[in-house]
Amino acid sequence: MSYSKDFTVAICGGGLCGLACAVALSRAGISVTVFEASSFSQEAGAGVGLGPNAVRALKGLGIFDAILARSDQPEPIPRLFGFVSAKDPHDFIFSYETKCEDPVALAIYRPAFLDAVVELLDPSIIQFRKRCTSIDVSENGRHVMHFADSTTHETDLIIGADGVRSVARRFVIGELAKDPLIYPNTAAYRGLVPTEDLRRAGVQTELTGRPLCFVGLDKHMICFPIKGATVINIVVFLSDYDKPPQSELPYPWVESVSQKELKEHCKDWGHDPKIILDHLKNPSKWSIHALDPLQNYVRDKVVLVGDASHAMLPHLGAGAGQGFEDVFVLIQLLTHPRTEKSNLSDVLARYNDTLQLRSKLCIACMVSRFIMIQL
Ligand SMILES: Cc1cc2nc3c(=O)[nH]c(=O)nc-3n(C[C@H](O)[C@H](O)[C@H](O)COP(=O)(O)OP(=O)(O)OC[C@H]3O[C@@H](n4cnc5c(N)ncnc54)[C@H](O)[C@@H]3O)c2cc1C
């Protein structure tokens, strides 16, 4: 088979960002293989909100239409959050005014997103149940991925799309550096509830329109419709802001918990959230980890995208969107007509510059907002 470039790419992790990379590279005629640790059967059946930046990046990558077709939403629409008191009588605390010219967004069932993208790929490109355990450099200067099943794979370029507990990040930051992974004392309880059940049980708040956030003290609940508004995606966040962030918790970070535990935490909430929690059978609890900003996103020819490089608390759901921005930038650079094996290091340095700049801009934005709030 002939390829458009004289280098090969391996992607570590076939999640949202890894698969988006794989589609764009294979469409550009670049030799690419995805190594995914799971068999996809463990993928959490939850919803994911794709904001305007995610929509723009996915359109730029040419995969938006396939995702829209699987989203049960006929077209992307403005999806600005409304904020409602969790206590009775659920007054609106803050409501963005929604105008039809607002940037559009989409909500999708996460496995449906993955199915839509996998369908765009030649099945021989993805290898499942391949957990990468380490990365090193061979004598001829290529990169070698080592897997838990004792096999190896040699390639010119590795894209680390292996999420928040990234093995590729370990290579990029160096074996001796302190991993920037932190536990900011926030847990998320997730589940899906049929819309009709909530209506019948007497929930008054309209849940099938814009995404809603029920606001409590150090806790809140996000609700948004998926699957043609027949199901409401629910995520309850509990945060302890008094404690400083801790280092990584023991794995696994996702566990099934009793409904009773969750209801106990939210017993001061009012009528509608209480009914919603009554219907949240078998919730899963996620200990949410995040990353302190990295100094570098590239080392040699190993490059990080998505949560591997900037996992964040999922308030207002922005993580995947920022990951698709990474993928868009990286793909523009790798598929550029002048990119070839001999100048890959320079090309990746431009990617590194872009992510560093974005990180500085994000910090500057946060500081200026903080100052404005104080004033
Ligand atoms: C509760 C919650 C709600 C969220 N809601 C939203 C939302 O609404 N909108 C939004 O934009 N973002 C949301 N996010 C964030 C979003 O889920 C992440 O930003 C996004 O999944 C990152 O995609 P990724 O491809 O980088 O990593 P992941 O989706 O984590 O994928 C990584 C993949 O790599 C595989 N892998 C891991 N280690 C290895 C290894 N060693 N070898 C091979 N494969 C490996 C994993 O199995 C996985 O398939 C939410 C996050 C949480 C926790």
Short mmCIF file of C-alpha atoms and ligand atoms in Angstrom, two decimals:
data_model
loop_
_atom_site.label_atom_id
_atom_site.label_comp_id
_atom_site.label_asym_id
_atom_site.label_seq_id
_atom_site.Cartn_x
_atom_site.Cartn_y
_atom_site.Cartn_z
CA MET A 1 0.00 0.00 0.00
CA SER A 2 1.35 3.47 -0.81
CA TYR A 3 1.03 6.35 1.62
CA SER A 4 1.10 10.14 1.21
CA LYS A 5 3.89 10.65 3.79
CA ASP A 6 7.24 9.00 4.46
CA PHE A 7 6.49 8.56 8.22
CA THR A 8 4.24 6.24 10.22
CA VAL A 9 2.00 7.25 13.14
CA ALA A 10 0.82 5.18 16.13
CA ILE A 11 -1.97 6.48 18.35
CA CYS A 12 -1.92 5.40 21.99
CA GLY A 13 -5.61 5.36 23.06
CA GLY A 14 -8.75 5.10 20.96
CA GLY A 15 -11.04 7.44 22.91
CA LEU A 16 -12.75 10.55 21.56
CA CYS A 17 -9.53 12.33 20.54
CA GLY A 18 -7.50 9.31 19.42
CA LEU A 19 -10.19 8.16 17.02
CA ALA A 20 -10.72 11.68 15.64
CA CYS A 21 -6.95 11.79 14.90
CA ALA A 22 -7.07 8.36 13.26
CA VAL A 23 -9.88 9.29 10.87
CA ALA A 24 -8.22 12.53 9.78
CA LEU A 25 -4.78 10.90 9.27
CA SER A 26 -6.07 7.89 7.38
CA ARG A 27 -8.18 10.13 5.13
CA ALA A 28 -5.03 12.10 4.35
CA GLY A 29 -3.37 8.84 3.27
CA ILE A 30 -0.98 8.67 6.23
CA SER A 31 -0.06 5.27 7.69
CA VAL A 32 -1.70 5.12 11.14
CA THR A 33 -2.45 2.43 13.76
CA VAL A 34 -4.55 2.91 16.92
CA PHE A 35 -3.75 0.91 20.06
CA GLU A 36 -6.68 0.91 22.49
CA ALA A 37 -6.43 -0.69 25.94
CA SER A 38 -10.11 -1.65 26.24
CA SER A 39 -12.48 -3.59 24.04
CA PHE A 40 -14.85 -0.59 24.14
CA SER A 41 -17.36 -2.64 26.14
CA GLN A 42 -16.35 -0.71 29.29
CA GLU A 43 -17.13 2.67 27.73
CA ALA A 44 -19.35 4.63 30.08
CA GLY A 45 -22.87 4.95 28.73
CA ALA A 46 -23.17 8.63 29.51
CA GLY A 47 -23.80 11.74 27.47
CA VAL A 48 -21.25 14.25 26.29
CA GLY A 49 -21.99 17.87 25.46
CA LEU A 50 -20.05 19.26 22.49
CA GLY A 51 -19.78 23.05 22.68
CA PRO A 52 -19.34 25.48 19.78
CA ASN A 53 -15.54 25.05 19.71
CA ALA A 54 -15.94 21.25 19.55
CA VAL A 55 -18.45 21.60 16.72
CA ARG A 56 -16.08 23.88 14.78
CA ALA A 57 -13.11 21.55 15.28
CA LEU A 58 -15.10 18.43 14.29
CA LYS A 59 -16.36 20.23 11.18
CA GLY A 60 -12.78 21.22 10.35
CA LEU A 61 -11.76 17.57 10.72
CA GLY A 62 -14.59 16.51 8.39
CA ILE A 63 -16.27 14.18 10.89
CA PHE A 64 -19.07 16.35 12.22
CA ASP A 65 -21.79 15.07 9.84
CA ALA A 66 -21.18 11.44 10.85
CA ILE A 67 -21.48 12.41 14.53
CA LEU A 68 -24.58 14.54 13.97
CA ALA A 69 -26.23 11.59 12.19
CA ARG A 70 -25.77 9.49 15.38
CA SER A 71 -26.78 12.23 17.80
CA ASP A 72 -30.61 12.05 17.62
CA GLN A 73 -30.48 15.83 17.28
CA PRO A 74 -31.49 16.98 13.76
CA GLU A 75 -29.05 19.86 13.85
CA PRO A 76 -26.78 21.60 16.34
CA ILE A 77 -28.54 24.35 18.30
CA PRO A 78 -27.50 27.01 20.83
CA ARG A 79 -27.09 25.11 24.13
CA LEU A 80 -26.42 27.71 26.79
CA PHE A 81 -26.81 26.53 30.37
CA GLY A 82 -29.56 27.78 32.65
CA PHE A 83 -28.79 27.85 36.42
CA VAL A 84 -31.59 26.92 38.81
CA SER A 85 -31.65 26.79 42.60
CA ALA A 86 -31.58 23.19 43.83
CA LYS A 87 -33.78 24.28 46.73
CA ASP A 88 -37.52 24.92 46.35
CA PRO A 89 -39.04 26.70 44.47
CA HIS A 90 -36.16 26.24 41.97
CA ASP A 91 -35.86 29.91 40.98
CA PHE A 92 -33.70 30.75 37.99
CA ILE A 93 -30.43 32.08 39.42
CA PHE A 94 -28.87 32.95 36.10
CA SER A 95 -30.04 32.46 32.60
CA TYR A 96 -28.07 33.27 29.46
CA GLU A 97 -30.35 34.88 26.95
CA THR A 98 -30.52 32.44 24.07
CA LYS A 99 -30.55 34.07 20.66
CA CYS A 100 -30.85 32.20 17.39
CA GLU A 101 -27.49 33.58 16.20
CA ASP A 102 -25.65 32.05 19.21
CA PRO A 103 -22.94 29.52 18.34
CA VAL A 104 -24.40 26.04 18.07
CA ALA A 105 -23.66 22.90 20.04
CA LEU A 106 -24.65 19.25 20.33
CA ALA A 107 -25.23 16.56 22.96
CA ILE A 108 -24.57 12.92 22.16
CA TYR A 109 -24.54 9.55 23.87
CA ARG A 110 -20.80 8.82 24.25
CA PRO A 111 -20.85 5.26 22.79
CA ALA A 112 -22.79 6.66 19.79
CA PHE A 113 -19.96 9.14 19.17
CA LEU A 114 -17.38 6.33 19.26
CA ASP A 115 -19.48 4.10 16.97
CA ALA A 116 -19.88 6.96 14.47
CA VAL A 117 -16.11 7.51 14.31
CA VAL A 118 -15.12 3.81 14.28
CA GLU A 119 -17.38 3.34 11.25
CA LEU A 120 -15.24 5.84 9.33
CA LEU A 121 -12.12 3.74 9.87
CA ASP A 122 -10.74 0.66 8.16
CA PRO A 123 -11.08 -1.93 10.99
CA SER A 124 -7.49 -3.09 10.45
CA ILE A 125 -6.29 0.32 11.73
CA ILE A 126 -7.52 -0.28 15.32
CA GLN A 127 -6.11 -2.88 17.67
CA PHE A 128 -8.18 -3.38 20.83
CA ARG A 129 -6.99 -4.79 24.18
CA LYS A 130 -3.52 -3.31 23.58
CA ARG A 131 -2.49 -1.50 26.75
CA CYS A 132 0.71 0.47 26.27
CA THR A 133 2.92 0.21 29.34
CA SER A 134 5.89 2.33 28.27
CA ILE A 135 7.52 4.14 25.38
CA ASP A 136 11.19 4.37 24.53
CA VAL A 137 13.53 5.15 21.64
CA SER A 138 15.17 2.43 19.55
CA GLU A 139 18.80 2.46 18.35
CA ASN A 140 17.69 3.74 14.95
CA GLY A 141 15.94 6.72 16.56
CA ARG A 142 12.37 5.46 16.07
CA HIS A 143 9.90 5.13 18.94
CA VAL A 144 8.91 1.81 20.46
CA MET A 145 5.62 1.17 22.28
CA HIS A 146 5.66 -1.69 24.79
CA PHE A 147 2.36 -3.41 25.57
CA ALA A 148 1.02 -5.35 28.55
CA ASP A 149 0.86 -8.50 26.39
CA SER A 150 4.67 -8.28 25.96
CA THR A 151 4.48 -7.22 22.29
CA THR A 152 6.04 -4.05 20.88
CA HIS A 153 5.38 -1.67 17.99
CA GLU A 154 7.95 0.59 16.31
CA THR A 155 6.92 3.82 14.62
CA ASP A 156 8.15 7.31 13.65
CA LEU A 157 5.57 9.33 15.59
CA ILE A 158 3.36 8.55 18.59
CA ILE A 159 0.23 10.53 19.41
CA GLY A 160 -0.54 10.11 23.12
CA ALA A 161 -4.36 10.16 23.31
CA ASP A 162 -4.53 7.87 26.31
CA GLY A 163 -6.49 10.07 28.68
CA VAL A 164 -5.83 11.45 32.13
CA ARG A 165 -3.62 8.52 33.35
CA SER A 166 -1.48 8.77 30.22
CA VAL A 167 1.55 6.54 29.72
CA ALA A 168 2.63 8.75 26.80
CA ARG A 169 2.73 11.74 29.19
CA ARG A 170 5.18 9.84 31.38
CA PHE A 171 7.55 9.72 28.37
CA VAL A 172 6.96 13.39 27.46
CA ILE A 173 7.56 14.83 30.93
CA GLY A 174 10.41 12.38 31.69
CA GLU A 175 10.59 9.41 34.04
CA LEU A 176 11.93 11.45 36.95
CA ALA A 177 9.56 14.41 36.77
CA LYS A 178 6.64 14.64 39.18
CA ASP A 179 3.40 13.71 37.41
CA PRO A 180 1.07 16.76 37.33
CA LEU A 181 -1.97 14.58 38.10
CA ILE A 182 -4.05 15.88 41.01
CA TYR A 183 -7.32 14.99 42.75
CA PRO A 184 -9.10 18.31 43.39
CA ASN A 185 -11.58 16.75 45.87
CA THR A 186 -14.44 16.56 43.40
CA ALA A 187 -16.54 13.46 42.74
CA ALA A 188 -19.15 13.07 40.01
CA TYR A 189 -22.14 10.74 40.22
CA ARG A 190 -23.52 9.86 36.80
CA GLY A 191 -26.55 8.13 35.39
CA LEU A 192 -29.28 8.23 32.75
CA VAL A 193 -33.01 8.55 33.49
CA PRO A 194 -35.95 8.18 31.04
CA THR A 195 -37.59 11.58 30.57
CA GLU A 196 -41.08 10.12 30.74
CA ASP A 197 -40.44 8.58 34.18
CA LEU A 198 -39.49 12.00 35.54
CA ARG A 199 -42.56 13.66 34.04
CA ARG A 200 -44.85 10.99 35.49
CA ALA A 201 -43.23 11.36 38.90
CA GLY A 202 -44.08 15.08 38.89
CA VAL A 203 -40.86 16.91 37.96
CA GLN A 204 -41.98 20.42 37.03
CA THR A 205 -38.71 21.89 35.74
CA GLU A 206 -38.39 21.63 31.96
CA LEU A 207 -35.48 19.26 31.31
CA THR A 208 -35.77 18.59 27.58
CA GLY A 209 -34.69 22.03 26.36
CA ARG A 210 -31.47 23.80 27.28
CA PRO A 211 -28.93 22.12 29.61
CA LEU A 212 -29.71 22.92 33.25
CA CYS A 213 -27.56 23.17 36.32
CA PHE A 214 -29.30 22.77 39.71
CA VAL A 215 -27.09 24.76 42.05
CA GLY A 216 -26.48 23.80 45.69
CA LEU A 217 -23.77 24.62 48.21
CA ASP A 218 -20.49 22.94 47.11
CA LYS A 219 -22.56 20.65 44.92
CA HIS A 220 -24.55 20.91 41.73
CA MET A 221 -26.41 18.73 39.26
CA ILE A 222 -26.14 18.96 35.48
CA CYS A 223 -29.10 17.70 33.42
CA PHE A 224 -29.29 17.62 29.63
CA PRO A 225 -31.37 15.62 27.15
CA ILE A 226 -29.90 12.97 24.84
CA LYS A 227 -31.34 10.27 22.55
CA GLY A 228 -33.95 12.59 21.04
CA ALA A 229 -34.81 13.94 24.54
CA THR A 230 -36.16 10.53 25.61
CA VAL A 231 -33.37 10.27 28.20
CA ILE A 232 -31.89 12.85 30.58
CA ASN A 233 -28.16 12.67 31.25
CA ILE A 234 -27.56 13.42 34.94
CA VAL A 235 -24.26 14.29 36.63
CA VAL A 236 -24.10 15.38 40.28
CA PHE A 237 -20.83 17.00 41.38
CA LEU A 238 -19.77 17.12 45.04
CA SER A 239 -16.73 19.25 45.81
CA ASP A 240 -14.78 19.92 48.97
CA TYR A 241 -13.21 23.33 48.32
CA ASP A 242 -11.79 23.62 51.84
CA LYS A 243 -9.15 20.93 51.22
CA PRO A 244 -6.14 21.58 48.99
CA PRO A 245 -5.85 19.29 45.91
CA GLN A 246 -4.40 15.87 46.81
CA SER A 247 -2.18 13.59 44.81
CA GLU A 248 -3.67 10.79 42.71
CA LEU A 249 -6.20 8.48 44.47
CA PRO A 250 -5.76 4.68 44.28
CA TYR A 251 -7.20 3.20 41.07
CA PRO A 252 -9.97 2.46 39.96
CA TRP A 253 -11.55 5.90 40.03
CA VAL A 254 -14.98 4.72 38.93
CA GLU A 255 -17.19 2.60 41.18
CA SER A 256 -20.86 1.70 41.53
CA VAL A 257 -22.40 3.33 44.57
CA SER A 258 -25.76 3.12 46.32
CA GLN A 259 -28.45 5.62 45.52
CA LYS A 260 -28.74 6.09 49.29
CA GLU A 261 -25.20 7.49 49.50
CA LEU A 262 -25.93 10.11 46.86
CA LYS A 263 -29.34 11.06 48.31
CA GLU A 264 -27.78 11.49 51.74
CA HIS A 265 -25.32 14.07 50.31
CA CYS A 266 -28.18 16.01 48.69
CA LYS A 267 -30.84 15.74 51.39
CA ASP A 268 -31.17 19.55 51.66
CA TRP A 269 -32.27 19.80 48.00
CA GLY A 270 -35.85 20.53 46.94
CA HIS A 271 -38.69 18.74 45.14
CA ASP A 272 -37.43 18.24 41.56
CA PRO A 273 -33.78 17.24 42.22
CA LYS A 274 -35.02 14.81 44.90
CA ILE A 275 -37.31 13.09 42.38
CA ILE A 276 -34.49 12.98 39.83
CA LEU A 277 -32.17 11.35 42.38
CA ASP A 278 -34.93 8.84 43.29
CA HIS A 279 -34.84 7.74 39.64
CA LEU A 280 -31.07 7.61 39.32
CA LYS A 281 -30.75 3.84 39.77
CA ASN A 282 -27.24 2.36 40.09
CA PRO A 283 -25.28 5.62 39.84
CA SER A 284 -21.55 5.40 39.18
CA LYS A 285 -19.16 7.56 41.19
CA TRP A 286 -16.17 9.10 39.39
CA SER A 287 -13.25 10.55 41.34
CA ILE A 288 -12.39 13.36 38.98
CA HIS A 289 -8.69 13.95 38.42
CA ALA A 290 -7.14 16.92 36.67
CA LEU A 291 -3.69 18.07 35.55
CA ASP A 292 -1.60 21.03 36.58
CA PRO A 293 -0.50 22.80 33.36
CA LEU A 294 2.33 20.98 31.55
CA GLN A 295 5.53 22.73 30.52
CA ASN A 296 5.71 20.77 27.25
CA TYR A 297 3.30 18.72 25.17
CA VAL A 298 5.95 17.14 22.93
CA ARG A 299 9.20 15.25 23.46
CA ASP A 300 11.15 13.82 20.55
CA LYS A 301 8.35 12.53 18.32
CA VAL A 302 5.81 11.78 21.01
CA VAL A 303 2.99 14.33 21.17
CA LEU A 304 0.04 14.63 23.57
CA VAL A 305 -3.59 15.45 22.76
CA GLY A 306 -6.79 15.62 24.84
CA ASP A 307 -6.96 14.66 28.50
CA ALA A 308 -3.40 13.28 28.38
CA SER A 309 -2.24 16.89 28.08
CA HIS A 310 -4.86 19.00 29.89
CA ALA A 311 -7.46 16.97 31.82
CA MET A 312 -9.70 19.40 33.69
CA LEU A 313 -12.73 19.41 35.98
CA PRO A 314 -15.71 18.85 33.68
CA HIS A 315 -17.74 21.84 34.88
CA LEU A 316 -19.72 23.09 31.87
CA GLY A 317 -18.24 20.19 29.84
CA ALA A 318 -15.27 21.56 27.94
CA GLY A 319 -12.62 18.79 28.07
CA ALA A 320 -13.46 16.93 24.89
CA GLY A 321 -13.93 20.20 22.99
CA GLN A 322 -10.47 21.37 23.94
CA GLY A 323 -9.13 17.95 22.93
CA PHE A 324 -10.69 18.28 19.46
CA GLU A 325 -9.00 21.67 19.12
CA ASP A 326 -5.65 19.93 19.78
CA VAL A 327 -6.48 17.30 17.19
CA PHE A 328 -7.46 19.93 14.62
CA VAL A 329 -4.20 21.86 15.06
CA LEU A 330 -2.04 18.72 15.02
CA ILE A 331 -3.77 17.38 11.90
CA GLN A 332 -3.31 20.68 10.03
CA LEU A 333 0.40 20.47 10.76
CA LEU A 334 0.93 16.77 10.03
CA THR A 335 -1.02 16.79 6.76
CA HIS A 336 0.61 20.00 5.47
CA PRO A 337 2.10 19.35 2.00
CA ARG A 338 5.62 20.30 3.20
CA THR A 339 5.57 18.06 6.31
CA GLU A 340 7.84 15.02 6.03
CA LYS A 341 9.90 12.76 8.26
CA SER A 342 12.96 15.02 8.09
CA ASN A 343 11.14 18.09 9.49
CA LEU A 344 8.75 16.38 11.95
CA SER A 345 10.60 17.81 14.96
CA ASP A 346 10.06 21.39 13.70
CA VAL A 347 6.42 20.67 12.92
CA LEU A 348 5.80 19.27 16.41
CA ALA A 349 7.56 22.27 17.95
CA ARG A 350 4.90 24.51 16.34
CA TYR A 351 2.19 22.34 17.93
CA ASN A 352 3.93 22.67 21.28
CA ASP A 353 4.05 26.49 20.87
CA THR A 354 0.32 26.59 20.11
CA LEU A 355 -0.67 24.56 23.18
CA GLN A 356 1.65 26.57 25.44
CA LEU A 357 0.12 29.80 24.13
CA ARG A 358 -3.42 28.54 24.72
CA SER A 359 -2.52 27.48 28.25
CA LYS A 360 -1.15 30.98 28.99
CA LEU A 361 -4.26 32.62 27.49
CA CYS A 362 -6.53 30.40 29.63
CA ILE A 363 -4.65 31.37 32.79
CA ALA A 364 -4.77 35.07 31.80
CA CYS A 365 -8.54 34.80 31.22
CA MET A 366 -9.08 33.16 34.61
CA VAL A 367 -7.02 35.82 36.41
CA SER A 368 -8.84 38.69 34.67
CA ARG A 369 -12.25 37.15 35.50
CA PHE A 370 -11.19 36.73 39.12
CA ILE A 371 -10.12 40.39 39.28
CA MET A 372 -13.42 41.52 37.71
CA ILE A 373 -15.39 39.49 40.28
CA GLN A 374 -13.39 41.09 43.13
CA LEU A 375 -14.11 44.56 41.74
C1 LIG B 1 -18.18 13.18 34.56
C2 LIG B 1 -17.58 13.76 33.31
C3 LIG B 1 -18.38 14.47 32.41
C4 LIG B 1 -17.80 15.04 31.26
N1 LIG B 1 -18.60 15.73 30.40
C5 LIG B 1 -18.05 16.32 29.33
C6 LIG B 1 -18.88 17.04 28.40
O1 LIG B 1 -20.10 17.09 28.54
N2 LIG B 1 -18.26 17.68 27.36
C7 LIG B 1 -16.90 17.63 27.16
O2 LIG B 1 -16.38 18.24 26.20
N3 LIG B 1 -16.12 16.92 28.00
C8 LIG B 1 -16.65 16.28 29.06
N4 LIG B 1 -15.87 15.56 29.91
C9 LIG B 1 -14.42 15.47 29.62
C10 LIG B 1 -14.21 14.44 28.49
O3 LIG B 1 -14.78 13.20 28.88
C11 LIG B 1 -12.74 14.26 28.23
O4 LIG B 1 -12.13 15.52 28.06
C12 LIG B 1 -12.54 13.43 26.97
O5 LIG B 1 -13.08 12.13 27.15
C13 LIG B 1 -11.05 13.33 26.65
O6 LIG B 1 -10.90 12.53 25.51
P1 LIG B 1 -9.53 11.74 25.30
O7 LIG B 1 -9.70 11.01 24.00
O8 LIG B 1 -8.39 12.66 25.48
O9 LIG B 1 -9.45 10.72 26.51
P2 LIG B 1 -10.42 9.53 26.88
O10 LIG B 1 -11.79 9.78 26.40
O11 LIG B 1 -10.20 9.27 28.32
O12 LIG B 1 -9.84 8.30 26.04
C14 LIG B 1 -8.60 7.72 26.34
C15 LIG B 1 -8.58 6.34 25.71
O13 LIG B 1 -7.28 5.79 25.87
C16 LIG B 1 -7.39 4.45 26.33
N5 LIG B 1 -6.17 4.20 27.11
C17 LIG B 1 -5.86 4.67 28.34
N6 LIG B 1 -4.63 4.25 28.71
C18 LIG B 1 -4.18 3.52 27.67
C19 LIG B 1 -2.94 2.82 27.45
N7 LIG B 1 -1.98 2.81 28.39
N8 LIG B 1 -2.78 2.15 26.28
C20 LIG B 1 -3.76 2.17 25.32
N9 LIG B 1 -4.95 2.81 25.50
C21 LIG B 1 -5.14 3.49 26.65
C22 LIG B 1 -8.66 4.43 27.17
O14 LIG B 1 -9.18 3.12 27.26
C23 LIG B 1 -9.55 5.37 26.37
O15 LIG B 1 -10.29 4.70 25.38
C24 LIG B 1 -16.42 14.92 31.03
C25 LIG B 1 -15.60 14.19 31.91
C26 LIG B 1 -16.19 13.59 33.04
C27 LIG B 1 -15.31 12.81 33.97
#
